[in-house]
PDB file of N, CA, C and O in Angstrom:
ATOM      1  N   UNK W 427       9.900 -23.699 -34.570  1.00 46.00           N
ATOM      2  CA  UNK W 427      10.059 -22.832 -34.613  1.00 46.00           C
ATOM      3  C   UNK W 427       9.081 -21.345 -33.990  1.00 46.00           C
ATOM      4  O   UNK W 427       9.443 -20.199 -33.285  1.00 46.00           O
ATOM      5  N   UNK W 428       7.203 -21.554 -34.475  1.00 47.00           N
ATOM      6  CA  UNK W 428       6.652 -20.326 -33.449  1.00 47.00           C
ATOM      7  C   UNK W 428       7.379 -19.491 -31.773  1.00 47.00           C
ATOM      8  O   UNK W 428       7.316 -19.117 -31.360  1.00 47.00           O
ATOM      9  N   UNK W 429       7.735 -21.491 -30.936  1.00 51.00           N
ATOM     10  CA  UNK W 429       7.589 -21.908 -30.191  1.00 51.00           C
ATOM     11  C   UNK W 429       8.392 -20.556 -29.608  1.00 51.00           C
ATOM     12  O   UNK W 429       8.465 -19.675 -28.669  1.00 51.00           O
ATOM     13  N   UNK W 430       9.878 -20.913 -30.495  1.00 53.00           N
ATOM     14  CA  UNK W 430      11.540 -20.052 -30.005  1.00 53.00           C
ATOM     15  C   UNK W 430      10.742 -18.343 -30.031  1.00 53.00           C
ATOM     16  O   UNK W 430      11.167 -17.578 -29.401  1.00 53.00           O
ATOM     17  N   UNK W 431      10.052 -18.263 -30.782  1.00 57.00           N
ATOM     18  CA  UNK W 431      10.436 -16.554 -31.204  1.00 57.00           C
ATOM     19  C   UNK W 431       8.984 -16.145 -30.278  1.00 57.00           C
ATOM     20  O   UNK W 431       9.339 -15.474 -29.108  1.00 57.00           O
ATOM     21  N   UNK W 432       7.811 -17.302 -29.125  1.00 55.00           N
ATOM     22  CA  UNK W 432       7.264 -16.641 -28.401  1.00 55.00           C
ATOM     23  C   UNK W 432       7.903 -16.838 -27.014  1.00 55.00           C
ATOM     24  O   UNK W 432       7.966 -15.739 -26.541  1.00 55.00           O
ATOM     25  N   UNK W 433       9.059 -17.192 -26.500  1.00 56.00           N
ATOM     26  CA  UNK W 433       9.611 -17.340 -25.965  1.00 56.00           C
ATOM     27  C   UNK W 433      10.512 -16.196 -25.068  1.00 56.00           C
ATOM     28  O   UNK W 433      10.735 -15.560 -25.040  1.00 56.00           O
ATOM     29  N   UNK W 434      11.721 -15.600 -26.620  1.00 58.00           N
ATOM     30  CA  UNK W 434      12.223 -15.115 -27.263  1.00 58.00           C
ATOM     31  C   UNK W 434      11.592 -13.787 -26.228  1.00 58.00           C
ATOM     32  O   UNK W 434      11.864 -12.778 -26.193  1.00 58.00           O
ATOM     33  N   UNK W 435      10.158 -13.442 -26.999  1.00 57.00           N
ATOM     34  CA  UNK W 435       9.387 -12.140 -26.800  1.00 57.00           C
ATOM     35  C   UNK W 435       8.599 -12.159 -25.827  1.00 57.00           C
ATOM     36  O   UNK W 435       8.699 -10.859 -24.667  1.00 57.00           O
ATOM     37  N   UNK W 436       8.863 -13.291 -24.596  1.00 60.00           N
ATOM     38  CA  UNK W 436       8.568 -13.092 -23.575  1.00 60.00           C
ATOM     39  C   UNK W 436       9.027 -12.864 -22.397  1.00 60.00           C
ATOM     40  O   UNK W 436       9.248 -11.952 -21.497  1.00 60.00           O
ATOM     41  N   UNK W 437      10.562 -13.256 -22.735  1.00 64.00           N
ATOM     42  CA  UNK W 437      11.439 -12.327 -21.875  1.00 64.00           C
ATOM     43  C   UNK W 437      12.202 -11.406 -22.347  1.00 64.00           C
ATOM     44  O   UNK W 437      12.435 -10.504 -21.086  1.00 64.00           O
ATOM     45  N   UNK W 438      11.604 -11.019 -23.173  1.00 66.00           N
ATOM     46  CA  UNK W 438      11.966  -9.431 -23.113  1.00 66.00           C
ATOM     47  C   UNK W 438      10.574  -8.324 -22.260  1.00 66.00           C
ATOM     48  O   UNK W 438      10.954  -7.727 -22.207  1.00 66.00           O
ATOM     49  N   UNK W 439       9.772  -8.615 -22.211  1.00 78.00           N
ATOM     50  CA  UNK W 439       8.452  -8.393 -21.525  1.00 78.00           C
ATOM     51  C   UNK W 439       8.435  -8.756 -20.428  1.00 78.00           C
ATOM     52  O   UNK W 439       8.463  -7.562 -19.629  1.00 78.00           O
ATOM     53  N   UNK W 440       9.528  -9.949 -19.943  1.00 79.00           N
ATOM     54  CA  UNK W 440       9.375  -9.645 -18.757  1.00 79.00           C
ATOM     55  C   UNK W 440      10.070  -8.821 -18.055  1.00 79.00           C
ATOM     56  O   UNK W 440       9.902  -8.432 -16.984  1.00 79.00           O
ATOM     57  N   UNK W 441      11.366  -8.252 -18.414  1.00 81.00           N
ATOM     58  CA  UNK W 441      12.406  -7.702 -18.566  1.00 81.00           C
ATOM     59  C   UNK W 441      11.858  -6.347 -18.420  1.00 81.00           C
ATOM     60  O   UNK W 441      12.196  -5.267 -17.668  1.00 81.00           O
ATOM     61  N   UNK W 442      11.164  -6.152 -19.462  1.00 84.00           N
ATOM     62  CA  UNK W 442      10.470  -4.422 -19.876  1.00 84.00           C
ATOM     63  C   UNK W 442       9.216  -4.318 -17.670  1.00 84.00           C
ATOM     64  O   UNK W 442       9.667  -3.499 -17.849  1.00 84.00           O
ATOM     65  N   UNK W 443       9.150  -5.503 -17.840  1.00 85.00           N
ATOM     66  CA  UNK W 443       7.994  -5.537 -16.688  1.00 85.00           C
ATOM     67  C   UNK W 443       8.292  -4.941 -14.987  1.00 85.00           C
ATOM     68  O   UNK W 443       8.437  -4.539 -14.465  1.00 85.00           O
ATOM     69  N   UNK W 444       9.874  -6.213 -15.458  1.00 84.00           N
ATOM     70  CA  UNK W 444      10.670  -5.498 -14.353  1.00 84.00           C
ATOM     71  C   UNK W 444      11.043  -4.849 -13.721  1.00 84.00           C
ATOM     72  O   UNK W 444      11.648  -4.097 -13.114  1.00 84.00           O
ATOM     73  N   UNK W 445      11.652  -3.802 -15.333  1.00 86.00           N
ATOM     74  CA  UNK W 445      11.810  -2.345 -15.458  1.00 86.00           C
ATOM     75  C   UNK W 445      11.037  -1.204 -15.440  1.00 86.00           C
ATOM     76  O   UNK W 445      11.539  -0.255 -13.475  1.00 86.00           O
ATOM     77  N   UNK W 446       9.836  -1.690 -15.869  1.00 85.00           N
ATOM     78  CA  UNK W 446       8.847  -0.599 -15.241  1.00 85.00           C
ATOM     79  C   UNK W 446       8.368  -0.501 -13.428  1.00 85.00           C
ATOM     80  O   UNK W 446       8.880   0.178 -13.439  1.00 85.00           O
ATOM     81  N   UNK W 447       8.392  -1.813 -13.015  1.00 85.00           N
ATOM     82  CA  UNK W 447       8.367  -2.065 -11.295  1.00 85.00           C
ATOM     83  C   UNK W 447       9.372  -1.334 -10.502  1.00 85.00           C
ATOM     84  O   UNK W 447       8.674  -0.315 -10.291  1.00 85.00           O
ATOM     85  N   UNK W 448      10.517  -1.248 -10.999  1.00 84.00           N
ATOM     86  CA  UNK W 448      11.346  -0.890 -10.086  1.00 84.00           C
ATOM     87  C   UNK W 448      11.292   0.662 -10.361  1.00 84.00           C
ATOM     88  O   UNK W 448      11.533   0.653 -10.206  1.00 84.00           O
ATOM     89  N   UNK W 449      10.829   1.476 -11.264  1.00 83.00           N
ATOM     90  CA  UNK W 449      11.145   2.134 -11.674  1.00 83.00           C
ATOM     91  C   UNK W 449       9.600   3.329 -11.194  1.00 83.00           C
ATOM     92  O   UNK W 449       9.696   4.483 -10.650  1.00 83.00           O
ATOM     93  N   UNK W 450       8.601   2.650 -10.593  1.00 81.00           N
ATOM     94  CA  UNK W 450       7.625   2.941 -10.218  1.00 81.00           C
ATOM     95  C   UNK W 450       7.828   3.060  -8.765  1.00 81.00           C
ATOM     96  O   UNK W 450       7.233   3.776  -8.309  1.00 81.00           O
ATOM     97  N   UNK W 451       8.302   2.184  -7.852  1.00 79.00           N
ATOM     98  CA  UNK W 451       8.930   2.255  -6.913  1.00 79.00           C
ATOM     99  C   UNK W 451       9.837   3.089  -6.368  1.00 79.00           C
ATOM    100  O   UNK W 451       9.265   2.975  -5.295  1.00 79.00           O
ATOM    101  N   UNK W 452      10.469   3.881  -6.766  1.00 77.00           N
ATOM    102  CA  UNK W 452      11.324   4.572  -6.667  1.00 77.00           C
ATOM    103  C   UNK W 452       9.898   6.068  -6.846  1.00 77.00           C
ATOM    104  O   UNK W 452      10.315   7.193  -6.542  1.00 77.00           O
ATOM    105  N   UNK W 453       9.038   6.567  -7.646  1.00 73.00           N
ATOM    106  CA  UNK W 453       8.421   7.482  -7.557  1.00 73.00           C
ATOM    107  C   UNK W 453       7.294   7.383  -7.049  1.00 73.00           C
ATOM    108  O   UNK W 453       6.601   8.443  -6.633  1.00 73.00           O
ATOM    109  N   UNK W 454       6.842   7.047  -5.426  1.00 69.00           N
ATOM    110  CA  UNK W 454       5.757   6.709  -4.648  1.00 69.00           C
ATOM    111  C   UNK W 454       6.016   7.885  -3.770  1.00 69.00           C
ATOM    112  O   UNK W 454       7.668   7.927  -3.936  1.00 69.00           O
ATOM    113  N   UNK W 455       4.982   8.517  -3.016  1.00 72.00           N
ATOM    114  CA  UNK W 455       5.121   9.329  -2.569  1.00 72.00           C
ATOM    115  C   UNK W 455       4.641   9.175  -0.947  1.00 72.00           C
ATOM    116  O   UNK W 455       3.740  10.573  -0.362  1.00 72.00           O
ATOM    117  N   UNK W 456       4.826   8.445  -0.147  1.00 72.00           N
ATOM    118  CA  UNK W 456       5.041   7.255   0.891  1.00 72.00           C
ATOM    119  C   UNK W 456       5.161   8.922   1.806  1.00 72.00           C
ATOM    120  O   UNK W 456       5.866   8.659   2.276  1.00 72.00           O
ATOM    121  N   UNK W 457       4.332   8.828   2.806  1.00 78.00           N
ATOM    122  CA  UNK W 457       5.297  10.068   3.931  1.00 78.00           C
ATOM    123  C   UNK W 457       4.252   9.520   5.303  1.00 78.00           C
ATOM    124  O   UNK W 457       3.396   8.500   5.278  1.00 78.00           O
ATOM    125  N   UNK W 458       5.050   9.096   6.332  1.00 81.00           N
ATOM    126  CA  UNK W 458       5.350   9.149   7.812  1.00 81.00           C
ATOM    127  C   UNK W 458       4.224  10.322   8.269  1.00 81.00           C
ATOM    128  O   UNK W 458       4.117  11.190   8.663  1.00 81.00           O
ATOM    129  N   UNK W 459       2.823   9.882   8.939  1.00 83.00           N
ATOM    130  CA  UNK W 459       1.815  10.870   9.605  1.00 83.00           C
ATOM    131  C   UNK W 459       2.913  10.654  11.393  1.00 83.00           C
ATOM    132  O   UNK W 459       2.873   9.242  11.853  1.00 83.00           O
ATOM    133  N   UNK W 460       2.088  11.803  11.899  1.00 87.00           N
ATOM    134  CA  UNK W 460       2.310  12.045  13.720  1.00 87.00           C
ATOM    135  C   UNK W 460       1.764  10.501  14.685  1.00 87.00           C
ATOM    136  O   UNK W 460       0.596  10.632  13.319  1.00 87.00           O
ATOM    137  N   UNK W 461       1.988  10.306  15.498  1.00 89.00           N
ATOM    138  CA  UNK W 461       1.212   9.141  15.964  1.00 89.00           C
ATOM    139  C   UNK W 461       0.272   9.928  16.447  1.00 89.00           C
ATOM    140  O   UNK W 461       0.183  10.958  17.462  1.00 89.00           O
ATOM    141  N   UNK W 462      -1.122   8.526  17.126  1.00 87.00           N
ATOM    142  CA  UNK W 462      -2.225   9.222  17.729  1.00 87.00           C
ATOM    143  C   UNK W 462      -2.463   8.724  18.884  1.00 87.00           C
ATOM    144  O   UNK W 462      -2.525   7.159  18.654  1.00 87.00           O
ATOM    145  N   UNK W 463      -2.258   9.523  19.850  1.00 91.00           N
ATOM    146  CA  UNK W 463      -2.045   8.809  21.120  1.00 91.00           C
ATOM    147  C   UNK W 463      -4.065   8.314  21.316  1.00 91.00           C
ATOM    148  O   UNK W 463      -4.707   8.775  21.046  1.00 91.00           O
ATOM    149  N   UNK W 464      -3.764   7.162  21.510  1.00 92.00           N
ATOM    150  CA  UNK W 464      -5.078   5.917  22.045  1.00 92.00           C
ATOM    151  C   UNK W 464      -4.959   5.680  23.535  1.00 92.00           C
ATOM    152  O   UNK W 464      -4.119   4.808  24.538  1.00 92.00           O
ATOM    153  N   UNK W 465      -6.271   4.823  23.733  1.00 92.00           N
ATOM    154  CA  UNK W 465      -6.860   3.862  25.053  1.00 92.00           C
ATOM    155  C   UNK W 465      -6.722   2.609  24.684  1.00 92.00           C
ATOM    156  O   UNK W 465      -8.231   2.739  23.913  1.00 92.00           O
ATOM    157  N   UNK W 466      -6.787   1.581  24.980  1.00 91.00           N
ATOM    158  CA  UNK W 466      -7.174   0.215  24.630  1.00 91.00           C
ATOM    159  C   UNK W 466      -8.006  -0.324  26.250  1.00 91.00           C
ATOM    160  O   UNK W 466      -7.762  -0.093  27.137  1.00 91.00           O
ATOM    161  N   UNK W 467      -9.415  -0.366  25.353  1.00 85.00           N
ATOM    162  CA  UNK W 467     -10.550  -0.600  26.431  1.00 85.00           C
ATOM    163  C   UNK W 467     -11.502  -1.952  26.238  1.00 85.00           C
ATOM    164  O   UNK W 467     -11.488  -1.612  25.072  1.00 85.00           O
ATOM    165  N   UNK W 468     -10.748  -2.783  26.521  1.00 85.00           N
ATOM    166  CA  UNK W 468     -11.591  -4.391  26.418  1.00 85.00           C
ATOM    167  C   UNK W 468     -11.287  -4.911  25.323  1.00 85.00           C
ATOM    168  O   UNK W 468     -11.846  -5.205  24.745  1.00 85.00           O
ATOM    169  N   UNK W 469     -10.067  -4.850  24.410  1.00 85.00           N
ATOM    170  CA  UNK W 469      -9.993  -4.424  22.781  1.00 85.00           C
ATOM    171  C   UNK W 469     -10.720  -3.875  21.841  1.00 85.00           C
ATOM    172  O   UNK W 469     -10.159  -4.015  21.024  1.00 85.00           O
ATOM    173  N   UNK W 470     -10.985  -2.902  22.241  1.00 88.00           N
ATOM    174  CA  UNK W 470     -10.970  -1.581  21.529  1.00 88.00           C
ATOM    175  C   UNK W 470     -10.215  -0.821  22.137  1.00 88.00           C
ATOM    176  O   UNK W 470      -9.567   0.016  22.260  1.00 88.00           O
ATOM    177  N   UNK W 471      -9.820   0.075  20.388  1.00 91.00           N
ATOM    178  CA  UNK W 471      -9.024   0.883  19.918  1.00 91.00           C
ATOM    179  C   UNK W 471      -9.720   2.913  20.281  1.00 91.00           C
ATOM    180  O   UNK W 471     -10.759   2.665  19.640  1.00 91.00           O
ATOM    181  N   UNK W 472     -10.083   3.319  21.466  1.00 94.00           N
ATOM    182  CA  UNK W 472     -10.465   4.366  21.599  1.00 94.00           C
ATOM    183  C   UNK W 472      -8.962   5.487  21.296  1.00 94.00           C
ATOM    184  O   UNK W 472      -8.485   5.797  22.417  1.00 94.00           O
ATOM    185  N   UNK W 473      -9.881   6.574  20.598  1.00 94.00           N
ATOM    186  CA  UNK W 473      -9.227   8.129  20.742  1.00 94.00           C
ATOM    187  C   UNK W 473     -10.415   8.888  21.102  1.00 94.00           C
ATOM    188  O   UNK W 473     -11.184   8.477  20.192  1.00 94.00           O
ATOM    189  N   UNK W 474      -9.575  10.215  21.212  1.00 94.00           N
ATOM    190  CA  UNK W 474     -10.013  11.478  21.508  1.00 94.00           C
ATOM    191  C   UNK W 474     -10.177  11.968  20.422  1.00 94.00           C
ATOM    192  O   UNK W 474      -9.562  12.509  19.054  1.00 94.00           O
ATOM    193  N   UNK W 475     -11.486  12.776  19.932  1.00 94.00           N
ATOM    194  CA  UNK W 475     -12.350  12.612  18.620  1.00 94.00           C
ATOM    195  C   UNK W 475     -12.825  14.534  19.005  1.00 94.00           C
ATOM    196  O   UNK W 475     -13.583  14.543  20.086  1.00 94.00           O
ATOM    197  N   UNK W 476     -12.926  15.661  18.221  1.00 95.00           N
ATOM    198  CA  UNK W 476     -13.163  15.936  18.019  1.00 95.00           C
ATOM    199  C   UNK W 476     -14.285  16.912  16.582  1.00 95.00           C
ATOM    200  O   UNK W 476     -14.003  16.667  15.697  1.00 95.00           O
ATOM    201  N   UNK W 477     -15.784  16.897  16.834  1.00 94.00           N
ATOM    202  CA  UNK W 477     -16.833  16.880  15.660  1.00 94.00           C
ATOM    203  C   UNK W 477     -17.478  18.330  15.843  1.00 94.00           C
ATOM    204  O   UNK W 477     -18.038  18.764  17.020  1.00 94.00           O
ATOM    205  N   UNK W 478     -17.372  19.130  15.553  1.00 94.00           N
ATOM    206  CA  UNK W 478     -17.975  21.000  15.090  1.00 94.00           C
ATOM    207  C   UNK W 478     -17.495  21.562  16.482  1.00 94.00           C
ATOM    208  O   UNK W 478     -18.543  21.830  16.767  1.00 94.00           O
ATOM    209  N   UNK W 479     -16.762  21.010  17.659  1.00 94.00           N
ATOM    210  CA  UNK W 479     -16.495  21.929  17.906  1.00 94.00           C
ATOM    211  C   UNK W 479     -16.578  21.113  19.246  1.00 94.00           C
ATOM    212  O   UNK W 479     -16.161  21.186  20.989  1.00 94.00           O
ATOM    213  N   UNK W 480     -16.890  19.958  19.878  1.00 96.00           N
ATOM    214  CA  UNK W 480     -17.418  19.026  20.795  1.00 96.00           C
ATOM    215  C   UNK W 480     -16.750  17.349  20.682  1.00 96.00           C
ATOM    216  O   UNK W 480     -16.275  16.874  19.738  1.00 96.00           O
ATOM    217  N   UNK W 481     -15.417  17.916  22.177  1.00 95.00           N
ATOM    218  CA  UNK W 481     -14.609  16.920  22.069  1.00 95.00           C
ATOM    219  C   UNK W 481     -15.404  15.096  22.352  1.00 95.00           C
ATOM    220  O   UNK W 481     -16.075  15.826  23.545  1.00 95.00           O
ATOM    221  N   UNK W 482     -15.252  14.581  21.683  1.00 95.00           N
ATOM    222  CA  UNK W 482     -15.426  13.190  22.436  1.00 95.00           C
ATOM    223  C   UNK W 482     -14.723  11.526  21.923  1.00 95.00           C
ATOM    224  O   UNK W 482     -13.767  12.236  21.944  1.00 95.00           O
ATOM    225  N   UNK W 483     -15.332  10.997  22.205  1.00 93.00           N
ATOM    226  CA  UNK W 483     -13.965   9.274  22.123  1.00 93.00           C
ATOM    227  C   UNK W 483     -14.698   8.531  20.862  1.00 93.00           C
ATOM    228  O   UNK W 483     -16.396   8.613  20.776  1.00 93.00           O
ATOM    229  N   UNK W 484     -13.820   7.708  20.188  1.00 94.00           N
ATOM    230  CA  UNK W 484     -14.521   7.365  18.812  1.00 94.00           C
ATOM    231  C   UNK W 484     -13.555   6.005  18.912  1.00 94.00           C
ATOM    232  O   UNK W 484     -12.971   6.104  19.702  1.00 94.00           O
ATOM    233  N   UNK W 485     -14.643   4.976  18.859  1.00 93.00           N
ATOM    234  CA  UNK W 485     -13.646   3.382  18.419  1.00 93.00           C
ATOM    235  C   UNK W 485     -13.238   3.633  17.617  1.00 93.00           C
ATOM    236  O   UNK W 485     -14.309   3.118  16.173  1.00 93.00           O
ATOM    237  N   UNK W 486     -11.896   3.127  16.988  1.00 89.00           N
ATOM    238  CA  UNK W 486     -11.558   2.511  15.883  1.00 89.00           C
ATOM    239  C   UNK W 486     -12.010   0.931  15.753  1.00 89.00           C
ATOM    240  O   UNK W 486     -11.554  -0.077  16.393  1.00 89.00           O
ATOM    241  N   UNK W 487     -12.969   0.137  14.345  1.00 83.00           N
ATOM    242  CA  UNK W 487     -13.257  -1.225  14.419  1.00 83.00           C
ATOM    243  C   UNK W 487     -12.235  -1.508  12.702  1.00 83.00           C
ATOM    244  O   UNK W 487     -13.402  -0.669  11.805  1.00 83.00           O
ATOM    245  N   UNK W 488     -11.716  -2.438  12.653  1.00 78.00           N
ATOM    246  CA  UNK W 488     -11.050  -3.397  11.978  1.00 78.00           C
ATOM    247  C   UNK W 488     -12.550  -3.954  11.420  1.00 78.00           C
ATOM    248  O   UNK W 488     -12.388  -3.912   9.550  1.00 78.00           O
ATOM    249  N   UNK W 489     -13.865  -4.404  11.419  1.00 75.00           N
ATOM    250  CA  UNK W 489     -14.337  -4.426  10.973  1.00 75.00           C
ATOM    251  C   UNK W 489     -14.240  -6.669  11.299  1.00 75.00           C
ATOM    252  O   UNK W 489     -15.387  -7.230  10.316  1.00 75.00           O
ATOM    253  N   UNK W 490     -13.223  -6.794  11.655  1.00 66.00           N
ATOM    254  CA  UNK W 490     -12.915  -8.151  11.362  1.00 66.00           C
ATOM    255  C   UNK W 490     -13.295  -9.198  12.549  1.00 66.00           C
ATOM    256  O   UNK W 490     -12.977  -7.643  13.698  1.00 66.00           O
TER     257      UNK W 490
END
């Protein structure tokens, strides 16, 4: 009889978890940003940046 009750509680927990995850999915605040123009140079993604009023180039590296 102990296992019967444990399975019954597990079903309730799984339903509650599913409802909780569904509710959280609708509360996200993700937004889309504008595209940044870039240049592909020998496999490197190069973008134009400005630091302290000085314009230059930066390379975006994923580390992989």
